[in-house]
Coordinates of C-alpha atoms and ligand atoms in Angstrom, one line a residue:
M174 CA -102.7 75.7 -122.0
L175 CA -100.8 72.9 -120.4
P176 CA -99.5 70.2 -122.7
L177 CA -101.2 66.8 -122.5
P178 CA -99.0 64.7 -120.3
L179 CA -97.4 62.0 -122.2
I180 CA -98.7 59.4 -119.9
L181 CA -102.2 60.4 -121.1
A182 CA -101.1 60.7 -124.7
A183 CA -99.7 57.2 -124.5
A184 CA -103.3 56.1 -123.9
L185 CA -104.1 56.8 -127.5
P186 CA -105.2 53.6 -129.1
A187 CA -102.4 51.6 -130.6
V188 CA -104.8 50.7 -133.5
D189 CA -104.7 52.7 -136.6
P190 CA -107.7 55.0 -136.8
H191 CA -107.2 55.2 -140.6
S192 CA -107.5 51.6 -141.4
L193 CA -110.4 49.1 -141.4
A194 CA -108.1 46.0 -141.4
N195 CA -107.4 43.5 -138.6
P196 CA -103.6 43.1 -138.5
Q197 CA -103.8 42.1 -134.8
V198 CA -105.0 38.5 -135.8
V199 CA -104.0 38.0 -139.3
R200 CA -101.6 39.8 -141.6
P201 CA -100.3 39.7 -145.2
T202 CA -96.5 39.4 -145.1
H203 CA -96.0 39.3 -148.9
I204 CA -98.1 40.3 -151.9
A205 CA -97.6 38.9 -155.4
L206 CA -99.3 41.4 -157.8
D207 CA -100.2 40.9 -161.5
L208 CA -101.3 44.3 -162.9
G209 CA -102.6 45.1 -166.3
V210 CA -102.6 48.8 -167.0
D211 CA -105.5 49.8 -169.3
F212 CA -105.0 53.5 -170.5
Q213 CA -108.2 53.5 -172.4
R214 CA -110.4 52.4 -169.5
K215 CA -108.2 54.3 -167.0
S216 CA -108.2 51.2 -164.9
I217 CA -105.7 48.6 -163.5
R218 CA -106.9 45.0 -163.7
G219 CA -105.2 43.4 -160.7
Q220 CA -104.6 40.0 -159.2
A221 CA -103.2 40.0 -155.7
D222 CA -101.9 36.9 -153.9
L223 CA -101.5 37.6 -150.3
S224 CA -99.4 35.3 -148.0
L225 CA -100.9 35.3 -144.5
E226 CA -99.4 35.0 -141.1
Y227 CA -101.6 34.4 -137.9
P228 CA -99.8 36.4 -135.0
Q229 CA -102.1 35.1 -132.3
G230 CA -102.6 31.6 -133.8
E231 CA -105.0 30.6 -136.5
S232 CA -108.0 30.2 -134.2
K233 CA -108.1 33.9 -133.4
A234 CA -108.9 34.9 -137.0
A235 CA -112.2 34.1 -138.5
T236 CA -112.0 36.8 -141.2
L237 CA -109.4 38.7 -143.2
D238 CA -110.3 42.4 -143.2
L239 CA -108.6 44.5 -145.8
D240 CA -108.8 48.2 -146.8
T241 CA -110.1 49.0 -150.3
R242 CA -111.5 52.2 -151.9
D243 CA -113.4 52.2 -155.1
L244 CA -112.2 48.7 -156.1
T245 CA -114.4 46.2 -157.9
I246 CA -113.7 42.8 -156.4
E247 CA -114.3 40.1 -159.0
A248 CA -113.3 37.0 -157.2
V249 CA -111.6 35.8 -154.0
T250 CA -110.2 32.3 -153.8
D251 CA -107.7 30.2 -151.8
A252 CA -104.5 29.1 -153.4
A253 CA -106.2 26.0 -155.0
G254 CA -108.7 28.3 -156.6
K255 CA -111.6 27.4 -154.3
P256 CA -113.9 30.5 -153.9
L257 CA -113.9 32.1 -150.5
P258 CA -117.0 34.1 -149.2
F259 CA -116.4 37.8 -149.1
A260 CA -118.4 41.0 -148.6
L261 CA -117.6 44.7 -149.4
D262 CA -118.9 46.8 -146.5
P263 CA -120.6 50.2 -147.2
P264 CA -118.1 53.1 -147.7
V265 CA -116.8 54.8 -144.5
K266 CA -116.1 58.6 -144.7
L267 CA -112.4 59.0 -145.7
L268 CA -111.5 55.4 -145.3
G269 CA -113.0 53.6 -148.1
Q270 CA -114.6 50.1 -147.8
R271 CA -113.7 47.1 -145.8
L272 CA -113.3 43.9 -147.7
R273 CA -114.2 41.1 -145.3
I274 CA -113.1 37.7 -146.4
T275 CA -114.4 34.7 -144.4
L276 CA -111.6 32.3 -143.7
P277 CA -112.3 28.6 -143.7
E278 CA -110.7 26.1 -141.4
P279 CA -107.9 25.2 -141.7
R280 CA -107.0 28.8 -142.3
P281 CA -105.5 29.4 -145.7
K282 CA -101.9 30.4 -146.0
Q283 CA -102.7 32.3 -149.1
V284 CA -105.7 34.1 -150.7
R285 CA -106.1 35.4 -154.2
I286 CA -108.1 38.5 -155.1
A287 CA -109.1 39.5 -158.6
Y288 CA -110.1 43.1 -158.9
R289 CA -110.4 46.3 -161.0
T290 CA -109.5 49.8 -160.0
S291 CA -111.9 52.7 -160.7
P292 CA -111.1 55.6 -163.1
T293 CA -111.4 57.8 -160.1
A294 CA -109.1 55.8 -157.9
T295 CA -107.5 58.3 -155.5
A296 CA -103.9 57.0 -155.9
L297 CA -103.9 57.1 -159.6
Q298 CA -103.5 60.0 -162.0
W299 CA -104.1 59.1 -165.6
L300 CA -102.6 61.8 -168.0
D301 CA -103.6 62.3 -171.6
P302 CA -100.7 62.5 -174.0
R303 CA -101.0 66.3 -174.2
Q304 CA -100.3 66.5 -170.4
T305 CA -96.8 65.0 -171.1
T306 CA -93.8 66.7 -172.5
S307 CA -93.6 64.8 -175.9
G308 CA -97.4 64.6 -176.1
K309 CA -97.1 61.1 -177.6
Q310 CA -98.2 58.7 -175.0
P311 CA -100.5 58.6 -172.0
F312 CA -98.9 58.5 -168.6
L313 CA -99.9 57.0 -165.3
F314 CA -98.4 57.5 -161.8
T315 CA -99.4 56.4 -158.3
Q316 CA -99.4 58.5 -155.1
S317 CA -100.2 56.1 -152.3
Q318 CA -99.4 58.2 -149.2
S319 CA -101.3 58.7 -147.0
I320 CA -104.2 56.3 -147.4
H321 CA -104.5 55.8 -151.1
A322 CA -102.8 52.4 -151.6
R323 CA -106.1 50.9 -150.9
S324 CA -107.4 52.4 -154.1
W325 CA -105.2 50.3 -156.3
V326 CA -104.2 47.3 -154.2
P327 CA -106.5 45.5 -151.6
C328 CA -104.3 45.5 -148.5
M329 CA -103.8 46.4 -144.9
D330 CA -103.3 50.0 -145.7
S331 CA -101.7 51.1 -142.4
P332 CA -98.1 52.4 -141.9
G333 CA -97.7 50.0 -139.0
V334 CA -98.2 47.0 -141.3
R335 CA -95.1 45.9 -143.4
L336 CA -94.8 43.5 -146.2
T337 CA -92.6 42.5 -149.1
Y338 CA -94.0 42.3 -152.6
E339 CA -93.3 41.2 -156.2
A340 CA -95.2 42.4 -159.2
V341 CA -95.6 41.7 -163.0
V342 CA -96.9 44.8 -164.7
R343 CA -98.3 44.6 -168.2
V344 CA -98.5 47.8 -170.2
P345 CA -99.1 48.5 -173.9
A346 CA -96.0 47.6 -176.0
G347 CA -93.8 50.7 -176.3
T348 CA -94.6 51.9 -172.8
T349 CA -92.2 51.6 -169.9
A350 CA -93.3 50.7 -166.4
V351 CA -91.3 51.5 -163.3
M352 CA -91.9 50.6 -159.7
A353 CA -90.3 51.6 -156.4
A354 CA -88.6 48.2 -156.3
E355 CA -85.9 46.1 -157.7
A356 CA -86.1 45.5 -161.5
G357 CA -86.5 41.9 -162.5
A358 CA -86.6 40.3 -166.0
H359 CA -88.3 42.9 -168.2
V360 CA -89.6 42.0 -171.6
P361 CA -90.2 45.6 -172.9
E362 CA -91.1 44.4 -176.5
K363 CA -94.1 42.7 -175.0
G364 CA -94.8 45.4 -172.5
V365 CA -94.0 43.1 -169.5
F366 CA -92.1 44.4 -166.5
R367 CA -91.2 42.6 -163.3
F368 CA -90.3 43.9 -159.9
R369 CA -89.4 42.7 -156.5
M370 CA -89.4 44.6 -153.1
P371 CA -87.4 42.3 -150.8
Q372 CA -87.5 44.7 -147.8
A373 CA -90.7 44.8 -145.9
I374 CA -92.5 48.1 -146.4
P375 CA -95.7 49.8 -145.4
P376 CA -98.3 50.1 -148.2
Y377 CA -98.1 53.9 -148.5
L378 CA -94.8 53.2 -150.2
F379 CA -96.2 51.1 -153.0
A380 CA -95.5 53.0 -156.2
L381 CA -95.9 52.5 -160.0
S382 CA -95.6 54.7 -163.0
A383 CA -96.0 54.0 -166.7
G384 CA -95.5 56.0 -169.8
E385 CA -92.7 57.2 -172.1
I386 CA -89.9 56.9 -169.6
A387 CA -86.2 57.0 -170.3
R388 CA -83.2 56.4 -167.9
K389 CA -79.8 57.8 -167.4
E390 CA -77.2 56.7 -165.0
V391 CA -75.7 59.5 -162.8
G392 CA -73.7 57.5 -160.3
P393 CA -72.7 54.0 -159.3
R394 CA -76.1 53.3 -157.6
T395 CA -78.1 56.4 -158.9
A396 CA -80.1 57.0 -162.0
V397 CA -82.6 59.5 -163.3
F398 CA -85.9 58.4 -165.0
A399 CA -87.8 61.0 -166.8
E400 CA -89.6 61.7 -170.0
P401 CA -87.1 61.8 -172.9
G402 CA -87.5 65.5 -173.3
V403 CA -86.6 66.2 -169.7
L404 CA -84.0 63.6 -169.1
E405 CA -80.8 65.5 -169.9
K406 CA -81.8 68.5 -167.8
A407 CA -82.9 66.3 -165.0
A408 CA -79.6 64.2 -165.1
W409 CA -77.6 67.4 -164.8
E410 CA -79.8 68.7 -161.9
F411 CA -79.5 65.6 -159.9
A412 CA -75.9 64.7 -160.6
E413 CA -75.1 65.1 -156.9
M414 CA -77.3 62.1 -155.8
E415 CA -74.4 59.9 -155.0
T416 CA -72.7 62.6 -152.9
M417 CA -75.9 62.9 -150.9
V418 CA -76.2 59.2 -150.2
E419 CA -72.5 59.2 -149.1
A420 CA -73.2 62.2 -146.8
A421 CA -76.3 60.5 -145.3
E422 CA -74.4 57.2 -144.8
R423 CA -71.6 59.0 -142.9
L424 CA -74.3 60.4 -140.5
Y425 CA -76.8 57.5 -140.1
G426 CA -75.2 54.3 -141.3
P427 CA -75.5 52.2 -144.5
Y428 CA -78.2 53.0 -147.1
A429 CA -80.6 50.0 -146.7
W430 CA -82.3 50.0 -150.1
G431 CA -79.7 49.1 -152.7
R432 CA -80.2 51.8 -155.4
W433 CA -81.4 55.4 -155.1
D434 CA -83.0 56.4 -158.3
V435 CA -85.3 59.3 -159.1
L436 CA -88.4 59.5 -161.4
V437 CA -89.2 63.0 -162.6
L438 CA -92.8 63.1 -163.2
P439 CA -94.9 65.2 -165.5
P440 CA -95.7 68.6 -164.0
S441 CA -99.1 67.7 -162.4
F442 CA -97.3 65.6 -159.7
P443 CA -98.9 67.2 -156.6
F444 CA -95.8 67.1 -154.3
G445 CA -92.2 68.2 -154.4
G446 CA -91.1 64.7 -153.9
M447 CA -92.3 61.4 -152.5
E448 CA -89.9 59.0 -150.8
N449 CA -90.9 55.8 -152.6
P450 CA -88.2 53.3 -151.7
R451 CA -85.3 52.9 -154.2
L452 CA -87.1 55.4 -156.5
T453 CA -88.0 58.9 -155.3
F454 CA -90.8 60.4 -157.2
A455 CA -90.2 64.2 -157.9
T456 CA -91.8 67.2 -159.5
P457 CA -90.1 68.8 -162.5
T458 CA -90.4 72.1 -160.7
I459 CA -87.2 71.4 -158.7
I460 CA -85.3 71.5 -161.9
A461 CA -84.1 75.2 -161.8
G462 CA -81.1 74.7 -164.1
D463 CA -78.6 75.5 -161.3
R464 CA -79.1 72.8 -158.6
S465 CA -80.6 75.4 -156.3
L466 CA -83.7 73.4 -155.4
T467 CA -82.0 70.0 -154.6
S468 CA -82.9 70.1 -150.9
V469 CA -86.1 68.4 -151.9
M470 CA -83.9 65.5 -153.1
A471 CA -82.0 65.6 -149.8
H472 CA -85.4 65.4 -148.0
E473 CA -86.6 62.4 -150.0
L474 CA -83.2 60.6 -149.4
A475 CA -83.5 61.3 -145.7
H476 CA -86.7 59.4 -145.6
S477 CA -84.6 56.3 -146.4
W478 CA -83.9 56.3 -142.7
S479 CA -86.7 58.4 -141.1
G480 CA -89.9 57.0 -142.5
N481 CA -88.9 54.1 -144.7
L482 CA -86.7 52.3 -142.2
V483 CA -88.3 53.5 -138.9
T484 CA -91.9 54.3 -139.8
N485 CA -94.6 56.3 -138.1
A486 CA -97.0 53.7 -136.7
T487 CA -100.1 55.7 -137.4
W488 CA -100.7 59.1 -139.1
S489 CA -100.9 60.6 -135.7
D490 CA -97.2 60.0 -135.4
F491 CA -96.6 61.7 -138.7
W492 CA -94.0 64.1 -137.2
L493 CA -91.8 61.1 -136.6
N494 CA -91.5 60.7 -140.4
E495 CA -91.5 64.4 -141.5
G496 CA -90.0 66.2 -138.5
F497 CA -87.0 63.8 -138.4
T498 CA -86.7 64.0 -142.3
S499 CA -86.7 67.8 -142.3
Y500 CA -84.0 67.8 -139.6
I501 CA -81.9 65.4 -141.6
E502 CA -82.6 67.2 -144.8
N503 CA -81.0 70.3 -143.2
R504 CA -78.0 68.3 -142.0
L505 CA -77.5 67.1 -145.5
V506 CA -77.8 70.5 -146.9
E507 CA -75.1 71.6 -144.5
E508 CA -72.9 68.7 -145.5
I509 CA -73.2 69.4 -149.2
Y510 CA -73.8 73.1 -149.6
G511 CA -72.4 74.5 -146.4
R512 CA -73.5 75.9 -143.1
D513 CA -74.8 79.2 -144.4
R514 CA -77.3 77.7 -146.7
A515 CA -78.5 75.2 -144.0
Q516 CA -78.9 78.0 -141.4
M517 CA -80.9 80.2 -143.8
E518 CA -83.2 77.4 -144.7
A519 CA -83.7 76.5 -141.0
L520 CA -84.4 80.2 -140.2
L521 CA -87.1 80.3 -143.1
S522 CA -88.6 77.1 -141.5
L523 CA -88.7 78.7 -138.1
R524 CA -90.6 81.7 -139.6
E525 CA -93.2 79.3 -141.1
I526 CA -93.8 77.8 -137.7
Q527 CA -94.2 81.3 -136.1
E528 CA -96.5 82.4 -138.9
T529 CA -98.7 79.2 -138.5
V530 CA -98.8 79.5 -134.7
A531 CA -99.6 83.2 -134.9
N532 CA -102.3 82.8 -137.5
P533 CA -105.7 83.2 -135.9
K534 CA -107.1 80.7 -138.5
T535 CA -104.9 77.9 -137.0
A536 CA -106.6 75.9 -134.3
A537 CA -104.3 75.8 -131.3
A538 CA -104.8 71.9 -131.1
R539 CA -103.3 71.7 -134.6
T540 CA -100.1 73.2 -133.5
A541 CA -99.2 70.1 -131.5
M542 CA -96.9 67.7 -133.2
Y543 CA -98.5 64.6 -131.7
R544 CA -102.3 64.6 -131.5
D545 CA -105.1 62.2 -132.2
T546 CA -106.0 62.6 -135.9
A547 CA -108.8 60.0 -136.0
G548 CA -111.7 61.3 -138.2
E549 CA -109.3 63.7 -140.1
D550 CA -107.9 63.3 -143.6
P551 CA -104.2 62.5 -143.0
D552 CA -103.3 64.5 -146.2
D553 CA -104.6 67.6 -144.6
Y554 CA -101.8 68.2 -142.0
E555 CA -100.3 71.5 -140.7
G556 CA -97.0 71.2 -142.6
A557 CA -95.2 73.9 -140.5
I558 CA -95.9 71.8 -137.4
V559 CA -95.2 68.2 -138.3
Y560 CA -92.3 69.2 -140.6
Q561 CA -90.7 72.4 -139.2
K562 CA -91.6 72.2 -135.5
G563 CA -90.6 68.5 -135.6
A564 CA -87.2 69.5 -137.0
A565 CA -86.9 72.4 -134.6
F566 CA -87.4 70.0 -131.7
L567 CA -84.5 67.9 -132.9
H568 CA -82.3 70.9 -133.5
M569 CA -83.0 71.9 -129.9
L570 CA -81.9 68.4 -128.8
E571 CA -78.8 68.5 -130.9
A572 CA -77.8 71.8 -129.4
R573 CA -78.5 70.5 -125.9
F574 CA -76.5 67.3 -126.2
G575 CA -73.9 68.3 -128.9
R576 CA -73.7 66.9 -132.3
K577 CA -71.5 63.9 -131.4
A578 CA -73.9 62.5 -128.9
F579 CA -77.1 63.4 -130.8
D580 CA -75.8 61.9 -134.0
A581 CA -74.9 58.7 -132.3
F582 CA -78.3 58.6 -130.6
L583 CA -80.1 59.0 -133.9
R584 CA -77.9 56.5 -135.7
G585 CA -78.5 53.9 -132.9
Y586 CA -82.2 54.7 -133.0
F587 CA -82.5 53.9 -136.7
D588 CA -80.4 50.9 -136.4
S589 CA -82.2 49.3 -133.4
H590 CA -85.7 50.0 -134.9
R591 CA -85.0 49.4 -138.6
F592 CA -88.0 48.0 -140.5
Q593 CA -90.3 48.7 -137.6
G594 CA -93.2 51.0 -136.9
M595 CA -92.8 53.6 -134.1
T596 CA -95.4 55.4 -132.0
T597 CA -94.7 58.8 -130.4
P598 CA -94.9 57.4 -126.8
Q599 CA -92.5 54.7 -127.7
F600 CA -90.0 57.2 -129.3
V601 CA -90.3 59.5 -126.2
E602 CA -89.4 56.5 -123.9
I603 CA -86.4 55.8 -126.1
L604 CA -85.4 59.4 -125.9
R605 CA -85.7 59.4 -122.1
K606 CA -83.6 56.3 -121.7
D607 CA -81.0 56.6 -124.4
L608 CA -80.4 60.3 -124.8
F609 CA -81.4 61.8 -121.4
K610 CA -80.2 58.7 -119.6
G611 CA -83.2 59.1 -117.2
D612 CA -82.1 62.6 -116.0
A613 CA -85.5 64.0 -114.8
A614 CA -84.3 67.5 -114.2
S615 CA -82.7 67.7 -117.7
W616 CA -85.9 66.3 -119.1
A617 CA -88.1 68.9 -117.6
D618 CA -85.6 71.6 -118.5
A619 CA -85.7 70.6 -122.1
K620 CA -89.5 70.9 -122.1
V621 CA -89.9 67.7 -124.0
D622 CA -93.5 67.1 -123.1
E623 CA -94.4 70.6 -124.1
W624 CA -92.7 70.1 -127.5
V625 CA -94.3 66.9 -128.3
T626 CA -97.9 67.4 -127.1
G627 CA -98.2 71.1 -126.5
P628 CA -99.4 73.8 -128.8
G629 CA -97.3 76.7 -130.1
L630 CA -93.5 77.0 -130.1
P631 CA -91.6 76.4 -126.8
G632 CA -89.3 79.1 -125.6
N633 CA -86.1 77.0 -125.8
V634 CA -86.3 76.8 -129.6
V635 CA -82.8 77.4 -131.2
V636 CA -82.7 80.3 -133.5
P637 CA -79.7 80.0 -135.8
P638 CA -77.8 83.1 -136.7
S639 CA -77.6 84.4 -140.2
E640 CA -75.7 87.5 -141.2
R641 CA -76.7 86.9 -144.7
F642 CA -80.4 87.4 -143.8
D643 CA -79.3 90.7 -142.0
R644 CA -78.3 91.8 -145.5
T645 CA -81.4 90.6 -147.3
R646 CA -83.5 92.4 -144.7
A647 CA -81.5 95.6 -145.1
A648 CA -81.8 95.4 -148.8
A649 CA -85.6 95.0 -148.6
Q650 CA -85.8 98.0 -146.2
A651 CA -83.6 100.2 -148.5
F652 CA -85.8 99.4 -151.4
A653 CA -89.0 100.2 -149.5
K654 CA -87.4 103.5 -148.3
D655 CA -86.1 105.0 -151.6
G656 CA -86.2 102.3 -154.3
S657 CA -82.5 101.6 -154.1
H658 CA -81.4 98.1 -154.8
A659 CA -77.7 98.5 -154.2
G660 CA -77.9 95.8 -151.5
V661 CA -79.3 93.2 -153.8
R662 CA -76.9 90.6 -155.2
K663 CA -77.6 88.6 -158.3
D664 CA -75.7 85.6 -156.8
W665 CA -78.1 85.1 -153.9
V666 CA -79.2 81.6 -153.3
T667 CA -83.0 80.6 -153.1
A668 CA -83.3 81.3 -149.4
E669 CA -81.9 84.9 -149.8
W670 CA -84.4 85.7 -152.6
L671 CA -87.2 84.3 -150.5
D672 CA -86.2 86.2 -147.5
F673 CA -85.8 89.4 -149.5
L674 CA -89.3 89.0 -151.0
G675 CA -90.7 88.1 -147.6
A676 CA -89.2 91.3 -146.0
L677 CA -90.7 93.7 -148.6
P678 CA -93.6 95.8 -147.4
R679 CA -97.0 93.9 -147.5
T680 CA -98.4 96.5 -149.9
M681 CA -96.4 98.1 -152.7
T682 CA -97.2 100.6 -155.5
G683 CA -97.4 99.5 -159.2
A684 CA -94.3 101.5 -159.7
Q685 CA -92.4 99.7 -156.9
M686 CA -93.5 96.3 -158.3
E687 CA -92.4 97.3 -161.8
A688 CA -89.0 98.5 -160.6
L689 CA -88.5 95.1 -158.8
D690 CA -89.5 93.1 -161.8
K691 CA -87.5 95.2 -164.1
A692 CA -84.4 94.9 -162.1
F693 CA -84.6 91.2 -161.2
A694 CA -86.9 89.7 -163.8
F695 CA -88.9 87.8 -161.1
S696 CA -91.8 87.1 -163.5
K697 CA -89.4 85.3 -165.7
S698 CA -87.6 83.3 -162.9
G699 CA -86.8 79.7 -163.6
N700 CA -86.7 79.0 -159.9
A701 CA -90.2 77.9 -159.1
E702 CA -89.9 78.8 -155.4
V703 CA -88.8 82.4 -156.2
L704 CA -91.4 82.7 -158.9
S705 CA -94.2 81.5 -156.7
A706 CA -93.2 83.9 -153.9
W707 CA -93.1 86.7 -156.3
L708 CA -96.4 85.9 -157.9
A709 CA -98.0 85.8 -154.5
T710 CA -96.7 89.3 -153.9
A711 CA -98.0 90.3 -157.3
V712 CA -101.5 89.1 -156.5
R713 CA -101.5 90.8 -153.1
N714 CA -100.7 94.0 -154.8
D715 CA -102.9 93.3 -157.8
Y716 CA -99.9 93.9 -160.1
E717 CA -101.5 93.2 -163.6
P718 CA -98.3 92.9 -165.6
A719 CA -97.4 89.7 -163.7
Y720 CA -100.7 87.9 -164.5
P721 CA -99.6 86.3 -167.8
A722 CA -96.7 84.7 -165.8
L723 CA -99.2 83.7 -163.0
E724 CA -101.6 82.2 -165.5
D725 CA -98.8 80.3 -167.2
F726 CA -97.4 79.1 -163.9
L727 CA -100.8 77.8 -162.7
L728 CA -101.5 76.1 -166.0
R729 CA -98.1 74.4 -166.4
Q730 CA -97.6 72.7 -163.0
G731 CA -99.8 71.2 -160.4
R732 CA -97.7 71.2 -157.2
R733 CA -100.0 71.7 -154.3
K734 CA -97.5 73.7 -152.4
F735 CA -97.5 76.4 -155.1
L736 CA -101.1 76.2 -156.1
R737 CA -102.6 76.6 -152.7
P738 CA -101.1 79.9 -151.6
L739 CA -101.5 81.4 -155.0
Y740 CA -105.2 80.5 -155.4
Q741 CA -105.8 81.6 -151.7
A742 CA -104.1 85.0 -152.5
L743 CA -106.3 85.3 -155.6
Y744 CA -109.4 84.4 -153.5
D745 CA -108.4 86.7 -150.6
N746 CA -108.1 89.9 -152.8
P747 CA -111.6 90.9 -153.7
K748 CA -110.2 92.4 -157.0
T749 CA -108.8 89.1 -158.1
R750 CA -111.3 86.6 -156.8
E751 CA -113.3 86.1 -160.0
R752 CA -110.1 86.0 -162.1
G753 CA -108.9 83.3 -159.7
R754 CA -112.1 81.3 -160.0
A755 CA -112.0 81.5 -163.9
L756 CA -108.4 80.5 -163.9
Y757 CA -109.0 77.6 -161.6
A758 CA -111.8 76.4 -163.8
K759 CA -109.5 76.4 -166.8
A760 CA -106.6 74.7 -165.0
R761 CA -108.5 72.2 -162.8
P762 CA -108.8 69.4 -165.3
G763 CA -104.9 69.1 -165.5
Y764 CA -104.5 68.9 -161.6
H765 CA -104.2 65.9 -159.4
P766 CA -107.2 65.0 -157.1
I767 CA -105.0 65.8 -154.0
A768 CA -104.4 69.3 -155.3
T769 CA -108.0 69.9 -156.4
A770 CA -109.3 68.7 -153.0
S771 CA -107.4 71.6 -151.4
I772 CA -108.3 74.2 -154.0
D773 CA -112.0 73.3 -154.2
A774 CA -112.0 74.0 -150.5
I775 CA -110.8 77.6 -151.2
F776 CA -113.5 78.3 -153.8
K777 CA -116.1 76.0 -152.3
Ligands
LIG886 N1 -93.9 62.2 -147.9 C1 -93.9 63.5 -148.3 C2 -95.1 63.8 -149.3 C3 -96.5 63.5 -148.7 C4 -96.8 63.9 -147.4 C5 -97.3 63.0 -149.5 C6 -98.0 63.6 -147.0 C7 -98.6 62.6 -149.0 C8 -99.0 62.9 -147.8 C9 -92.6 64.0 -149.0 O1 -91.4 63.4 -148.4 C10 -92.5 65.5 -148.7 O2 -92.4 65.9 -147.6 N2 -92.4 66.3 -149.7 C11 -92.3 67.7 -149.6 C12 -90.9 68.2 -150.0 C13 -90.1 68.6 -148.8 C14 -88.8 69.2 -149.2 C15 -90.7 69.3 -147.7 C16 -93.2 68.4 -150.6 O3 -93.7 67.6 -151.5 O4 -93.4 69.6 -150.6
LIG887 ZN1 -91.2 64.2 -146.4

């Protein structure tokens, strides 16, 4: 199949198919929020003051159309308190409800919306005290990406719309509130916390959390927030944050967000990390005790350039966020942990692309980095494509032009487009002009159009060498042949263990499984990546002795990346399907809605 020519691709509408708002004629440039967190009702009572700008002149905007989902709108007024007519349209599949506010003449510079969130708001997870480490207080966190900000703030929930904000957050006394923003004058005794986000950001980066949260500095501009029982371990694990920021600044220019802190969430957080500006949200499953899973932190930091500074204009351009970030993550891993580890991680990523592309269940259209995603749930993307194929594309460009030129190009790109949205056709034009300098022959030779809009993996992908993987492969083969594990080294890094496990025969005997577990204690691994890969192997082989560890793992954490393949493996093996269903029924109440949406689809 021929790739869609970019000229055609460029014809995709510039409007965001995942928003019901009308930013072409009126847009909020700033929101002042007053949020009351009610743990009993599982609801936030909010007041939002939106400052408005009329990009085409006031006459063009008769209504202000905002995105909402499951919000109860109590009142809409102008700045003087005069009520404004409004209507909440019927729900639209995936998108929520449009809130249409009729604007009087002269057009208001500000509107105030009083509202309440629903207990089922898709951005909010309300945890009972027993779902936390200390078990003392309830806990709340938001996850706004991709289109969930609208379930806790009425806004133009499109990544192409940017605004600044300020917030007053009211929580029960004794509870701490944090936001991905600058901290203002807190009055913790009264449960009042103030924040300010002076840089304009898209709503998917709005983030709030509340609960028993402690803080420890780990560097001049980095601190770790976590539940008190996790704080010390987390601070040790993430002590290299400042080193990471310095490495990133050397490559791509000054960090634009002031501080870089991290909030370690309770284990039901559905992602590895979320790049909320100034305050990365992270899963506790990256705390392995040996800093071996910190590439997730490098990834979230990288978003401070790719994503938070230059932002995908719509979710069809998602690879501009995640592909670039995965590439930068790999560069940071190289800077901090060395070339070997970076190349091994890049090789594992390439295998993921190849598996996804070869999988008959993957529709060819979904293996294109850039495609029209209208009508789809933007949380349901092909990770290997938008992340890994996107990164592989940039690795190819780097190899073609050399590091010096390519680094300068990226740095200039981030600098010239900072605090702006970016579409794929726009980026491709910049690439053609600034990196290829208009050289049409070179452009064709690099297969750029095929990379960006075509399915599959183009032939000029760069495959990094890794002698260390030659050794893990040999060790797996030796074990398969005669049970020897002389080639296995206890000091392997995560990527080596993953490669070894991946290279073992698809089916193994109980005796082989037992020998492996006895020699390397996989079922007891404190490294969640290794443990989950091992547990998937155990399910495939119906290796009973690993089931207590499997059950424990599925009950104690809710990261979608780990849940999905394990439940899928349980489902796929007829011998374990019912066990999987029962286990899921038991674990489901503790999972985040983003995770349950994916796993419900498995057991449907
Ligand atoms: N921004 C993503 C998380 C995300 C993506 C949330 C889409 C909602 C919708 C974040 O930066 C991310 O990619 N996290 C990865 C970690 C990374 C090392 C690949 C994750 O959570 O697995
Ligand atoms: Zn990411």
